[in-house]
Amino acid sequence: MTTPHTSQIPLQAVLFDMDGTLVDTEHLWWEAVAAVAGRPLTEADQPDVLGRPVEHTADWLARTTGRPAADLAAGLHRAFADRVRTEIVPRPGALALLDALAAEGVPAALVTASPRAVADLVIEALGAHRFALSITADDTARTKPDPEPYLAACRALGVQPAACVAVEDTATGVASAEAAGCAVLAVPSLAPIGAAPGRTVRDSLAGVTVGELTAMTAPALTVLSWNLWLGGAKIDDHRAKQVRVIRDSGADVVGLQETAGTAAQELAEALGWHHHRAGENLGIISRHPITARFGDPDVGFYGAAGVRVQVAPGRAVDVWTAHLHYTPYGPYESAFDGLPAAGLIAHEELRLAQMRDALERIGKASEAGVPVVLTGDFNCPSHLDWPDVTWPVTRAAEQAGLADAYRQAHPDPVAAPGHTWSPIHPVHEDGSGRAEPQDRIDYVLHRGLTVRDARTIVTGNPRPWPDVAGNEWPSDHAAVLARFVFPVS
């Protein structure tokens, strides 16, 4: 029995277009444009009329009529507002869905290319209590199909686009919402909208449930990279402490190094998870089913191993763990020996070869559409952290298309150094009293996912070496936790 967990992001908000989506005003806008244009509109006019702000349509009419755009915009405002006041009709199912969202505590927002004056008329007619906020053409510098209106709504609500569903009726609005990273429920009004990854097309809002909207958001995945320090044997009650750390972290998958052979299986059994053991040092545990195993199952103390994890129906991810050789150690050579950048880089040859081997294995196992996560203790700093040293191991991973989750979440290495070596070594072990170089040598890299956040983890206040047996934190490394979302599909 696996531990209860959901891989789906909770639905944080639903963002509604207005015209043609919540209220039946697309035909009112169409009539208003036709009246101001002084001619019937045709299908060829749709790209410049449907889902467009007043200013765009006014500029378009100005080019074809020769009349001033400002006069046309004012006429469009008046013609449309007059029709809204007298003829507004909610779309089927709109009010029921808004009320269902309110009952579930899910905020609803209005995101429209219409001006504030018109949007406020519609909000008043539908009930202002049904909306947490509204974003109109007056509130952003760019409007649909640019993603800015939806991004502005997400910022104002304090939510992630991937955890939101946008409800739209035009291709222009769909393009805006999808560019912002939202899942989309398309309910076409006048012009058809085709199906696409991340997009659900319905004929009507009637019968749409909050559960259906929740199912449209992207699955989430939380990955932990952790060097267990010889299995954790130097810490009292280490296995129970390891289990507690993993549970408290919210991780779905853990890439392990220094497992002392049995840690992956024992942790998985304690958690009710799945596991893969590779050699005496590497392991991966997962609350989701493992459907494939990659790499040499008898890999040595250093190397890489991977699995394919089925996160949700149609959603798999390849997760790898790697441990690279610990010597020569660049931060020591820099801090203690004064070795210049060229020498530091030259001494990375062994780790670079190990990383290239891991990347080759990852490449052979990869399949189109399946994201990749590489966890590991690389025993070397990152080129993203040292301005004067282009550390080749992390650079090779980057060139292979793997992004550094922690540094994506925290781009400034000064403000957020993210050190993982070492929470128990403030001074060097040789008895000299020299400060131990602190650095970021443990990683969660990825390809094909979106980073929500990343952080390092150390629990309690670890006592320094050698008085470590009673530490709450059962390792000599900090762990790295990264939270991802899959692409919306």
PDB file of C-alpha atoms in Angstrom, residues 253-256 264 274-278 282-286 290 305-307 309 319-321 375:
ATOM      1  CA  VAL A 253      10.658  10.700  -5.664  1.00  0.00           C
ATOM      2  CA  VAL A 254      14.045  10.609  -3.931  1.00  0.00           C
ATOM      3  CA  GLY A 255      17.384  10.116  -5.681  1.00  0.00           C
ATOM      4  CA  LEU A 256      19.747   8.574  -3.132  1.00  0.00           C
ATOM      5  CA  ALA A 264      16.607   2.304  -0.694  1.00  0.00           C
ATOM      6  CA  HIS A 274       8.492   1.618  -4.787  1.00  0.00           C
ATOM      7  CA  HIS A 275      12.279   1.390  -5.088  1.00  0.00           C
ATOM      8  CA  HIS A 276      15.229   0.640  -7.340  1.00  0.00           C
ATOM      9  CA  ARG A 277      18.624  -0.413  -6.029  1.00  0.00           C
ATOM     10  CA  ALA A 278      21.731  -0.025  -8.182  1.00  0.00           C
ATOM     11  CA  LEU A 282      22.741   4.268  -5.514  1.00  0.00           C
ATOM     12  CA  GLY A 283      18.995   4.002  -5.170  1.00  0.00           C
ATOM     13  CA  ILE A 284      15.735   5.677  -6.115  1.00  0.00           C
ATOM     14  CA  ILE A 285      12.505   5.498  -4.150  1.00  0.00           C
ATOM     15  CA  SER A 286       9.134   6.677  -5.429  1.00  0.00           C
ATOM     16  CA  ILE A 290       8.389   2.497 -11.263  1.00  0.00           C
ATOM     17  CA  ALA A 305      21.213   4.823 -12.383  1.00  0.00           C
ATOM     18  CA  GLY A 306      17.688   5.710 -13.427  1.00  0.00           C
ATOM     19  CA  VAL A 307      14.037   4.728 -13.441  1.00  0.00           C
ATOM     20  CA  VAL A 309       8.118   6.761 -12.900  1.00  0.00           C
ATOM     21  CA  VAL A 319      14.497  10.132 -12.692  1.00  0.00           C
ATOM     22  CA  TRP A 320      18.223   9.469 -12.372  1.00  0.00           C
ATOM     23  CA  THR A 321      20.617   9.546  -9.450  1.00  0.00           C
ATOM     24  CA  THR A 375      19.637  14.145  -8.981  1.00  0.00           C
TER      25      THR A 375
END
